[in-house]
XYZ file of C-alpha atoms in Angstrom:
573
model
C -139.792 -107.933 14.857
C -138.510 -107.548 11.327
C -141.990 -106.712 10.053
C -142.411 -104.109 12.775
C -139.096 -102.503 11.901
C -139.920 -102.270 8.218
C -143.550 -101.149 8.534
C -142.844 -97.376 8.715
C -140.673 -97.458 5.595
C -143.465 -96.813 3.038
C -144.835 -93.810 4.934
C -141.332 -92.350 5.201
C -140.447 -93.078 1.578
C -143.455 -91.291 0.118
C -142.695 -87.843 1.583
C -139.014 -88.172 0.745
C -139.552 -89.133 -2.896
C -142.327 -86.574 -3.257
C -140.085 -83.863 -1.825
C -137.355 -84.759 -4.306
C -139.870 -84.612 -7.145
C -141.146 -81.231 -5.937
C -137.570 -79.943 -5.728
C -137.044 -80.925 -9.361
C -140.323 -79.289 -10.399
C -139.083 -76.070 -8.800
C -135.408 -76.311 -9.755
C -135.723 -77.062 -13.472
C -137.727 -73.956 -14.441
C -135.712 -71.887 -11.985
C -132.446 -72.826 -13.704
C -133.944 -72.271 -17.168
C -135.244 -68.886 -16.063
C -131.967 -67.898 -14.398
C -129.942 -68.740 -17.512
C -132.340 -66.836 -19.763
C -132.482 -63.884 -17.377
C -128.700 -63.567 -17.070
C -128.669 -63.462 -20.873
C -130.830 -60.336 -20.803
C -130.287 -56.741 -19.755
C -131.974 -53.637 -18.375
C -134.651 -51.875 -20.391
C -137.218 -49.102 -20.233
C -138.232 -48.323 -16.593
C -135.133 -50.083 -15.258
C -132.908 -47.191 -16.292
C -135.127 -44.551 -14.689
C -135.394 -46.461 -11.399
C -131.668 -47.132 -11.186
C -130.720 -43.581 -12.231
C -132.904 -42.142 -9.474
C -131.350 -44.598 -7.042
C -127.914 -43.306 -7.984
C -128.974 -39.708 -7.268
C -130.592 -40.414 -3.871
C -129.882 -41.775 -0.433
C -131.407 -44.847 1.243
C -133.179 -42.745 3.879
C -134.608 -40.068 1.582
C -138.434 -40.188 1.982
C -138.955 -38.266 -1.244
C -137.051 -40.973 -3.102
C -138.463 -44.007 -1.289
C -142.091 -42.855 -1.396
C -142.117 -41.215 -4.825
C -145.159 -41.591 -7.033
C -143.786 -43.749 -9.821
C -146.532 -43.982 -12.456
C -149.102 -44.713 -9.770
C -146.895 -47.051 -7.739
C -145.698 -46.435 -4.189
C -142.900 -48.948 -3.692
C -140.337 -47.955 -1.033
C -139.092 -51.536 -0.849
C -138.347 -51.623 -4.555
C -136.555 -48.279 -4.454
C -134.543 -49.317 -1.407
C -133.491 -52.475 -3.240
C -132.626 -50.381 -6.313
C -130.475 -48.112 -4.157
C -128.693 -51.114 -2.635
C -127.786 -52.806 -5.934
C -126.759 -49.435 -7.417
C -124.540 -48.614 -4.440
C -123.035 -52.104 -4.640
C -122.402 -52.210 -8.390
C -123.858 -49.400 -10.541
C -125.572 -50.618 -13.711
C -124.481 -54.216 -13.088
C -127.227 -56.427 -14.443
C -126.113 -59.675 -12.715
C -125.967 -57.957 -9.325
C -129.427 -56.458 -9.866
C -131.164 -59.695 -10.874
C -129.719 -61.940 -8.154
C -132.093 -60.611 -5.426
C -135.080 -61.196 -7.728
C -133.958 -64.761 -8.442
C -133.483 -65.429 -4.730
C -137.025 -64.203 -4.097
C -138.272 -66.443 -6.913
C -136.656 -69.436 -5.215
C -138.066 -68.430 -1.834
C -141.568 -68.110 -3.272
C -141.429 -71.614 -4.727
C -140.305 -73.019 -1.380
C -143.056 -71.236 0.552
C -145.739 -72.298 -1.916
C -144.759 -75.968 -1.712
C -144.644 -75.750 2.081
C -148.125 -74.244 2.100
C -149.557 -76.903 -0.202
C -148.126 -79.735 1.891
C -149.229 -78.178 5.169
C -152.794 -77.759 3.934
C -153.282 -80.925 1.879
C -150.623 -83.320 3.138
C -148.046 -85.212 1.089
C -149.863 -86.009 -2.159
C -148.490 -86.712 -5.584
C -151.391 -84.784 -7.048
C -149.988 -81.549 -5.610
C -147.158 -81.647 -8.134
C -149.529 -80.653 -10.945
C -150.782 -77.335 -9.504
C -147.289 -76.680 -8.196
C -145.859 -77.114 -11.694
C -148.495 -74.734 -13.064
C -146.831 -72.075 -10.926
C -143.141 -72.942 -11.220
C -143.227 -73.479 -15.003
C -145.640 -70.627 -15.742
C -144.472 -68.796 -18.852
C -146.611 -65.816 -17.816
C -144.504 -65.350 -14.691
C -141.142 -66.382 -16.100
C -141.421 -64.266 -19.247
C -142.712 -61.085 -17.611
C -140.117 -61.222 -14.811
C -137.253 -61.103 -17.291
C -138.022 -57.381 -17.112
C -136.123 -56.373 -13.975
C -138.494 -53.575 -12.895
C -141.415 -56.026 -12.874
C -139.490 -58.864 -11.264
C -138.767 -56.709 -8.193
C -142.487 -56.059 -7.907
C -143.962 -59.487 -8.589
C -141.560 -61.804 -6.773
C -141.646 -59.765 -3.531
C -145.451 -59.739 -3.799
C -145.623 -63.520 -4.190
C -142.959 -64.162 -1.550
C -144.797 -62.079 1.032
C -148.166 -63.484 -0.047
C -147.166 -67.060 0.658
C -145.293 -65.973 3.768
C -148.559 -64.422 4.989
C -150.548 -67.555 4.056
C -148.127 -69.803 5.927
C -148.066 -67.719 9.094
C -151.863 -67.306 8.999
C -152.171 -71.075 8.743
C -149.890 -71.400 11.755
C -152.154 -68.991 13.630
C -155.241 -71.016 12.702
C -153.610 -74.143 14.123
C -152.056 -72.630 17.239
C -154.192 -69.513 17.856
C -151.050 -67.766 19.101
C -151.412 -63.968 18.659
C -147.754 -63.587 17.671
C -148.547 -65.258 14.347
C -151.161 -62.587 13.607
C -148.412 -60.004 14.062
C -146.105 -61.975 11.753
C -148.830 -62.179 9.111
C -149.291 -58.420 9.324
C -145.550 -57.920 8.921
C -145.548 -60.088 5.794
C -148.385 -57.914 4.481
C -146.509 -54.695 5.209
C -143.471 -56.099 3.396
C -145.640 -56.912 0.371
C -147.165 -53.432 0.377
C -143.650 -51.973 0.336
C -143.084 -53.495 -3.103
C -146.464 -53.682 -4.832
C -149.823 -52.115 -3.994
C -151.598 -55.357 -4.939
C -150.589 -56.585 -1.492
C -153.705 -54.665 -0.409
C -155.574 -57.759 -1.660
C -153.976 -59.973 1.011
C -156.872 -59.276 3.375
C -159.644 -60.691 1.147
C -157.331 -63.535 0.112
C -156.630 -64.493 3.724
C -160.330 -64.251 4.505
C -161.189 -66.541 1.593
C -158.375 -68.907 2.595
C -159.831 -69.103 6.099
C -163.285 -69.940 4.741
C -161.858 -72.642 2.455
C -160.195 -74.220 5.486
C -163.523 -74.166 7.342
C -162.053 -72.042 10.127
C -163.298 -69.016 12.007
C -161.184 -66.113 13.194
C -162.017 -63.582 15.939
C -163.187 -60.235 14.624
C -160.236 -58.443 16.236
C -157.865 -60.270 13.857
C -159.722 -58.985 10.808
C -159.954 -55.573 12.469
C -156.144 -55.479 12.704
C -155.836 -56.411 9.027
C -158.496 -53.845 8.129
C -156.692 -51.107 10.052
C -153.465 -51.910 8.207
C -155.282 -51.849 4.877
C -156.961 -48.527 5.697
C -153.613 -47.012 6.665
C -152.031 -48.195 3.435
C -154.899 -46.880 1.318
C -154.647 -43.508 3.053
C -150.904 -43.379 2.452
C -151.302 -44.429 -1.163
C -154.035 -41.916 -1.944
C -152.113 -39.153 -0.195
C -148.884 -39.773 -2.107
C -150.087 -40.511 -5.626
C -151.913 -38.687 -8.365
C -154.942 -40.754 -9.321
C -154.445 -42.735 -12.537
C -158.174 -43.464 -12.791
C -159.403 -42.023 -16.080
C -162.657 -40.125 -16.466
C -165.224 -42.198 -18.284
C -164.933 -45.907 -19.023
C -163.937 -47.196 -22.464
C -166.718 -48.429 -24.728
C -168.205 -51.852 -24.193
C -166.577 -53.201 -27.348
C -163.142 -52.038 -26.173
C -163.600 -53.622 -22.752
C -164.812 -56.900 -24.255
C -161.839 -57.052 -26.591
C -159.492 -56.324 -23.690
C -161.102 -59.064 -21.562
C -160.888 -61.541 -24.419
C -157.232 -60.773 -25.006
C -156.372 -60.932 -21.296
C -158.264 -64.091 -20.405
C -158.696 -66.133 -23.581
C -155.552 -65.142 -25.496
C -153.038 -64.876 -22.642
C -154.112 -66.080 -19.195
C -155.773 -69.418 -19.999
C -153.181 -70.591 -22.561
C -150.455 -69.554 -20.110
C -151.971 -71.682 -17.352
C -151.959 -74.844 -19.434
C -148.444 -74.742 -20.854
C -148.895 -72.002 -23.432
C -149.127 -69.568 -24.990
C -147.185 -71.291 -27.838
C -146.575 -68.062 -29.751
C -144.139 -65.199 -30.363
C -143.319 -62.193 -28.198
C -144.858 -58.905 -29.303
C -144.108 -55.235 -28.705
C -142.861 -54.416 -25.202
C -143.726 -57.169 -22.745
C -146.748 -58.313 -24.749
C -147.393 -61.740 -26.239
C -148.649 -62.337 -29.767
C -152.107 -63.875 -30.082
C -151.916 -67.697 -30.207
C -153.629 -69.601 -33.045
C -157.406 -69.875 -32.712
C -157.374 -73.636 -32.231
C -155.010 -73.403 -29.254
C -157.043 -70.630 -27.661
C -160.244 -72.614 -28.038
C -158.563 -75.718 -26.632
C -157.290 -73.803 -23.593
C -160.760 -72.345 -22.979
C -162.380 -75.775 -23.247
C -159.873 -77.248 -20.794
C -160.482 -74.354 -18.401
C -164.249 -74.913 -18.475
C -163.732 -78.651 -17.941
C -161.417 -77.986 -14.979
C -163.926 -75.629 -13.362
C -166.883 -77.967 -13.895
C -164.861 -80.993 -12.824
C -163.781 -79.181 -9.680
C -167.385 -78.443 -8.772
C -168.367 -82.081 -9.357
C -165.454 -83.318 -7.249
C -165.254 -80.634 -4.585
C -168.850 -79.414 -4.300
C -169.373 -76.280 -2.203
C -165.673 -75.921 -1.437
C -164.887 -75.851 -5.147
C -167.580 -73.235 -5.763
C -166.044 -71.058 -3.040
C -162.530 -71.613 -4.431
C -163.524 -70.691 -7.985
C -165.459 -67.703 -6.651
C -162.348 -66.443 -4.849
C -160.267 -66.882 -7.993
C -162.896 -65.171 -10.139
C -163.083 -62.218 -7.770
C -159.294 -61.828 -7.801
C -159.114 -61.914 -11.607
C -161.995 -59.416 -11.853
C -160.148 -56.986 -9.569
C -156.930 -57.483 -11.558
C -158.661 -56.654 -14.837
C -160.836 -53.868 -13.402
C -157.700 -52.030 -12.259
C -156.389 -52.079 -15.816
C -159.743 -50.997 -17.271
C -159.984 -47.848 -15.148
C -156.305 -46.856 -15.361
C -154.410 -48.127 -18.410
C -156.998 -49.257 -20.943
C -158.276 -45.762 -21.897
C -154.802 -44.523 -22.870
C -153.269 -47.685 -24.350
C -156.217 -49.595 -25.788
C -157.212 -53.288 -25.791
C -153.764 -54.432 -26.949
C -152.703 -54.076 -23.324
C -154.578 -57.316 -22.737
C -151.709 -59.146 -24.425
C -149.325 -58.069 -21.665
C -149.076 -60.885 -19.090
C -147.885 -58.529 -16.323
C -151.494 -57.680 -15.548
C -152.568 -61.274 -14.881
C -149.339 -63.049 -13.858
C -150.083 -62.501 -10.157
C -153.335 -64.463 -10.612
C -151.419 -67.643 -11.536
C -150.516 -68.660 -7.939
C -154.073 -67.797 -6.819
C -155.341 -70.160 -9.530
C -152.982 -72.856 -8.280
C -154.117 -72.529 -4.683
C -157.822 -72.370 -5.531
C -157.498 -75.323 -7.883
C -155.820 -77.365 -5.143
C -158.761 -76.632 -2.841
C -161.314 -77.469 -5.555
C -159.710 -80.891 -6.155
C -158.609 -81.552 -2.577
C -160.723 -84.711 -2.332
C -159.233 -86.198 -5.510
C -156.299 -88.582 -5.161
C -154.004 -88.547 -8.173
C -151.585 -91.467 -8.497
C -147.853 -90.973 -8.907
C -147.707 -92.149 -12.522
C -150.581 -89.948 -13.631
C -149.241 -86.935 -11.736
C -145.764 -87.453 -13.165
C -147.016 -87.721 -16.742
C -149.136 -84.578 -16.477
C -146.299 -82.629 -14.882
C -143.846 -83.686 -17.615
C -146.280 -82.691 -20.375
C -147.107 -79.369 -18.734
C -143.467 -78.601 -17.915
C -142.211 -79.414 -21.406
C -144.912 -77.325 -23.078
C -144.483 -74.357 -20.732
C -140.690 -74.428 -21.066
C -140.968 -74.444 -24.855
C -143.355 -71.485 -24.668
C -141.063 -69.600 -22.334
C -137.953 -70.114 -24.449
C -139.998 -69.075 -27.472
C -140.966 -65.838 -25.731
C -137.732 -65.051 -23.872
C -135.923 -63.151 -26.690
C -138.667 -60.514 -26.530
C -137.485 -59.275 -23.121
C -133.719 -59.647 -23.412
C -133.353 -55.957 -24.326
C -130.440 -56.656 -26.667
C -130.593 -53.128 -28.067
C -130.070 -51.707 -24.570
C -127.135 -54.008 -23.908
C -125.407 -53.058 -27.152
C -126.075 -49.345 -26.651
C -124.590 -49.294 -23.143
C -121.635 -51.497 -24.129
C -120.779 -49.259 -27.086
C -121.003 -46.077 -25.010
C -118.986 -47.643 -22.185
C -116.158 -48.603 -24.534
C -116.040 -45.127 -26.118
C -115.990 -43.344 -22.746
C -113.301 -45.640 -21.418
C -111.184 -44.829 -24.469
C -111.706 -41.069 -23.991
C -113.059 -40.077 -20.546
C -112.904 -36.365 -21.465
C -115.853 -36.650 -23.871
C -118.709 -34.253 -23.079
C -122.126 -35.416 -24.291
C -125.180 -33.450 -25.325
C -128.065 -35.274 -23.656
C -130.415 -36.664 -26.303
C -133.325 -39.078 -26.535
C -132.519 -42.752 -26.911
C -134.261 -45.092 -29.377
C -137.706 -46.465 -28.450
C -136.488 -50.059 -27.935
C -134.333 -48.712 -25.090
C -136.778 -46.196 -23.612
C -140.171 -45.365 -25.036
C -141.225 -41.860 -26.044
C -143.653 -41.619 -23.119
C -140.714 -41.264 -20.726
C -140.272 -37.707 -22.042
C -137.453 -36.039 -20.047
C -136.449 -39.365 -18.501
C -136.002 -40.997 -21.888
C -132.503 -39.627 -22.418
C -128.999 -40.992 -22.659
C -128.055 -39.621 -19.227
C -130.622 -41.949 -17.625
C -129.312 -44.948 -19.551
C -125.548 -44.556 -19.112
C -125.378 -41.947 -16.345
C -124.261 -44.554 -13.792
C -121.289 -45.772 -15.801
C -117.866 -45.242 -14.175
C -116.604 -41.693 -14.518
C -119.401 -40.709 -14.464
C -120.107 -39.565 -18.048
C -120.206 -35.781 -18.559
C -123.507 -34.445 -19.877
C -124.399 -30.911 -20.972
C -121.242 -29.328 -19.601
C -119.640 -26.329 -21.388
C -117.028 -27.642 -23.804
C -115.092 -26.800 -26.925
C -115.845 -30.204 -28.397
C -119.231 -31.757 -27.693
C -120.661 -35.084 -28.793
C -123.971 -36.856 -28.841
C -124.693 -40.557 -28.839
C -126.232 -41.994 -31.994
C -128.834 -44.778 -31.948
C -126.100 -47.375 -31.441
C -124.469 -45.595 -28.487
C -121.460 -44.266 -30.438
C -120.373 -40.661 -29.719
C -120.691 -38.386 -32.759
C -118.914 -35.031 -32.738
C -121.175 -31.993 -33.028
C -119.999 -29.789 -35.875
C -122.606 -27.036 -35.874
C -126.234 -26.203 -35.121
C -129.213 -26.021 -37.466
C -132.457 -24.038 -37.433
C -130.379 -21.437 -35.632
C -131.216 -18.145 -34.041
C -128.061 -16.070 -34.639
C -126.397 -13.122 -32.985
C -126.633 -9.889 -34.945
C -123.314 -8.536 -36.350
C -121.173 -6.763 -33.763
C -119.914 -3.160 -33.940
C -116.245 -4.099 -34.420
C -115.354 -5.437 -37.894
C -112.611 -7.818 -36.786
C -113.818 -8.522 -33.281
C -117.579 -8.587 -33.404
C -118.347 -7.873 -29.743
C -115.574 -6.802 -27.371
C -116.232 -8.267 -23.926
C -114.526 -6.877 -20.867
C -115.532 -5.664 -17.427
C -118.608 -3.955 -18.878
C -121.384 -6.246 -20.088
C -121.638 -6.750 -23.817
C -125.169 -7.397 -25.093
C -125.573 -9.475 -28.242
C -129.104 -9.165 -29.689
C -130.423 -12.253 -31.432
C -132.275 -12.587 -34.726
C -135.226 -14.137 -32.895
C -136.405 -15.530 -29.567
C -135.011 -18.792 -28.217
C -137.496 -21.053 -26.408
C -136.730 -24.408 -24.824
C -133.646 -26.559 -24.799
C -131.046 -25.685 -27.433
C -127.304 -25.680 -28.018
C -125.355 -22.406 -28.133
C -122.284 -22.285 -30.359
C -119.977 -19.313 -29.820
C -116.714 -18.497 -31.605
C -114.405 -16.295 -29.531
C -110.846 -15.025 -29.255
C -108.945 -13.887 -26.166
C -105.297 -13.477 -25.193
C -106.046 -14.178 -21.537
C -107.710 -17.328 -20.284
C -110.128 -17.066 -17.388
C -113.802 -16.975 -16.392
C -116.669 -15.366 -18.258
C -120.286 -14.835 -17.207
C -122.979 -15.556 -19.792
C -126.559 -14.541 -19.000
C -129.407 -15.958 -21.054
C -132.708 -14.607 -19.782
C -133.003 -15.688 -16.156
C -130.178 -18.214 -16.390
C -126.525 -17.435 -15.696
C -123.566 -19.588 -16.705
C -120.001 -19.252 -15.420
C -117.557 -20.641 -17.972
C -113.757 -20.880 -18.040
C -112.261 -19.854 -21.382
C -108.893 -20.744 -22.923
C -106.641 -18.218 -24.606
C -106.515 -18.166 -28.369
C -109.221 -18.784 -30.977
C -111.827 -21.296 -29.787
C -115.399 -22.490 -30.014
C -117.654 -22.818 -26.973
C -120.650 -25.153 -26.907
C -123.142 -24.437 -24.135
C -126.474 -26.188 -23.500
C -129.196 -23.606 -22.847
C -132.793 -23.957 -21.726
C -135.213 -21.070 -21.344
C -136.703 -18.117 -23.148
C -134.547 -15.165 -24.226
C -133.747 -12.910 -27.184
C -130.268 -11.687 -26.293
C -126.988 -12.888 -24.836
C -125.273 -10.822 -22.117
C -121.553 -11.485 -21.524
C -118.978 -9.902 -19.225
C -115.567 -10.638 -17.717
C -115.710 -9.020 -14.275
C -112.162 -10.161 -13.430
C -108.609 -8.975 -14.080
C -108.240 -10.716 -17.434
C -107.863 -9.425 -20.960
C -110.978 -8.624 -22.976
C -112.296 -11.126 -25.463
C -113.832 -10.924 -28.896
C -117.075 -12.777 -29.639
C -117.058 -13.361 -33.373
C -120.122 -15.512 -33.915
C -123.114 -16.723 -31.838
C -125.756 -19.161 -33.027
C -128.276 -21.196 -31.025
C -130.084 -24.207 -32.454
C -130.252 -27.981 -32.724
C -126.944 -29.872 -32.837
C -125.671 -31.277 -36.108
C -123.047 -34.029 -36.279
């Protein structure tokens, strides 16, 4: 009787201890990543996305379905609106949803692995390749990418799990749930369009067959998404492919320099410009490539036809990943884009799943699995911490903090909207790369480009600098009245300029009046209504257009004014 009572203990102990080990494999990199992420800040696209969220409503189709550099991501923009409405420009509030999705993805992946392969110690190794992946952890320190990738992976493994449930129960409701997971993924990242071929390959690897109507439903959803995407975006596909040499260099950088080292605990190197990674030493790259070849060949020897199918599915996914970059980004950026892990990070969990299928017949003992996981985890964590400073956006944090402190000390400050330094927002953001996008959501909110007697601009550190004059100026010609210049009353006074003004400039006008009140200033097709103070003052007014004269009148019951000097140019502090 005693033997009977104790017999189930080993079978119960194995899942429990394995589950604890899996929890540690997920929790350790999650905590490391969370600490490093909370030590970072917003940067680049983050400011544009959040600024647009602050100017829009949650049910505005134009906002939710905007073409953002070739992305249609209503889910991401809805999330951006939510965190902005909750706490504008609060980095901790913004990153918490991404971290929660990271945790959910790890849970769903482990559940999928156990459901497919059973409770095996060997599963810890592919699982650790995902949870410790420096490619994923580093690239998702950038908030804008984290709210694309983690929703994609969360919905991907949600779809895999519910599809597996359908295969085992054949209940139609699980097909519907799988489709809903897919829709949710498409709402955040267009790569969710690849769920259909992934689910099809997953079904083949399991040796299952699915009625054609199931694939027809998935195909109809995919066709609808493609139609919506094409209808709402301007094609980013460039005319003409890059040269063969450029493509080969890009493929080498993406696969040999970044992807393979990242899979095996690398890349053991420094961060580079933007979200890129510096090229690892040659010996480490060669070693990673040799290990990759050995893993593929070993999988075929162990797993046979199933391994060939698994590696084929992985290869097809990576080819699509890289082909998308080749036809869209490579022609304008060049092969250095291959060093950016954002374009291959989503292939890491596919590698994990395909590798688990390839080696599904291999039984790895607890000691061996534990040793390999410790070595992989330690190496990957070192790589991640080595890379993490590259995406902390310290310059952005300091810039916003400096501007916030200055505006809190003097909320009346009016700012001339200027470009911010490249480390905060790159030059290719053009009109979006300005201070108003970076600090526009601060409490107040900050005043930009409003008529003012004293106007400031933010320097490269975020400190307000008072504008003293304008340079490269187009000036008003001398007025007819020696001590008054131009007398402005009910009748319009026209001030001819020394040349034509084109584009965005700053108007500086010296005036005198004994009666405060409104004045109308017409500059070409643009009209400005400005309130003037009595006495001798200076007016700064941001102008944008094409004109060669300034028309001013005071069509109200106030005293006339004298315009002594007008000049329009670039601000000087």
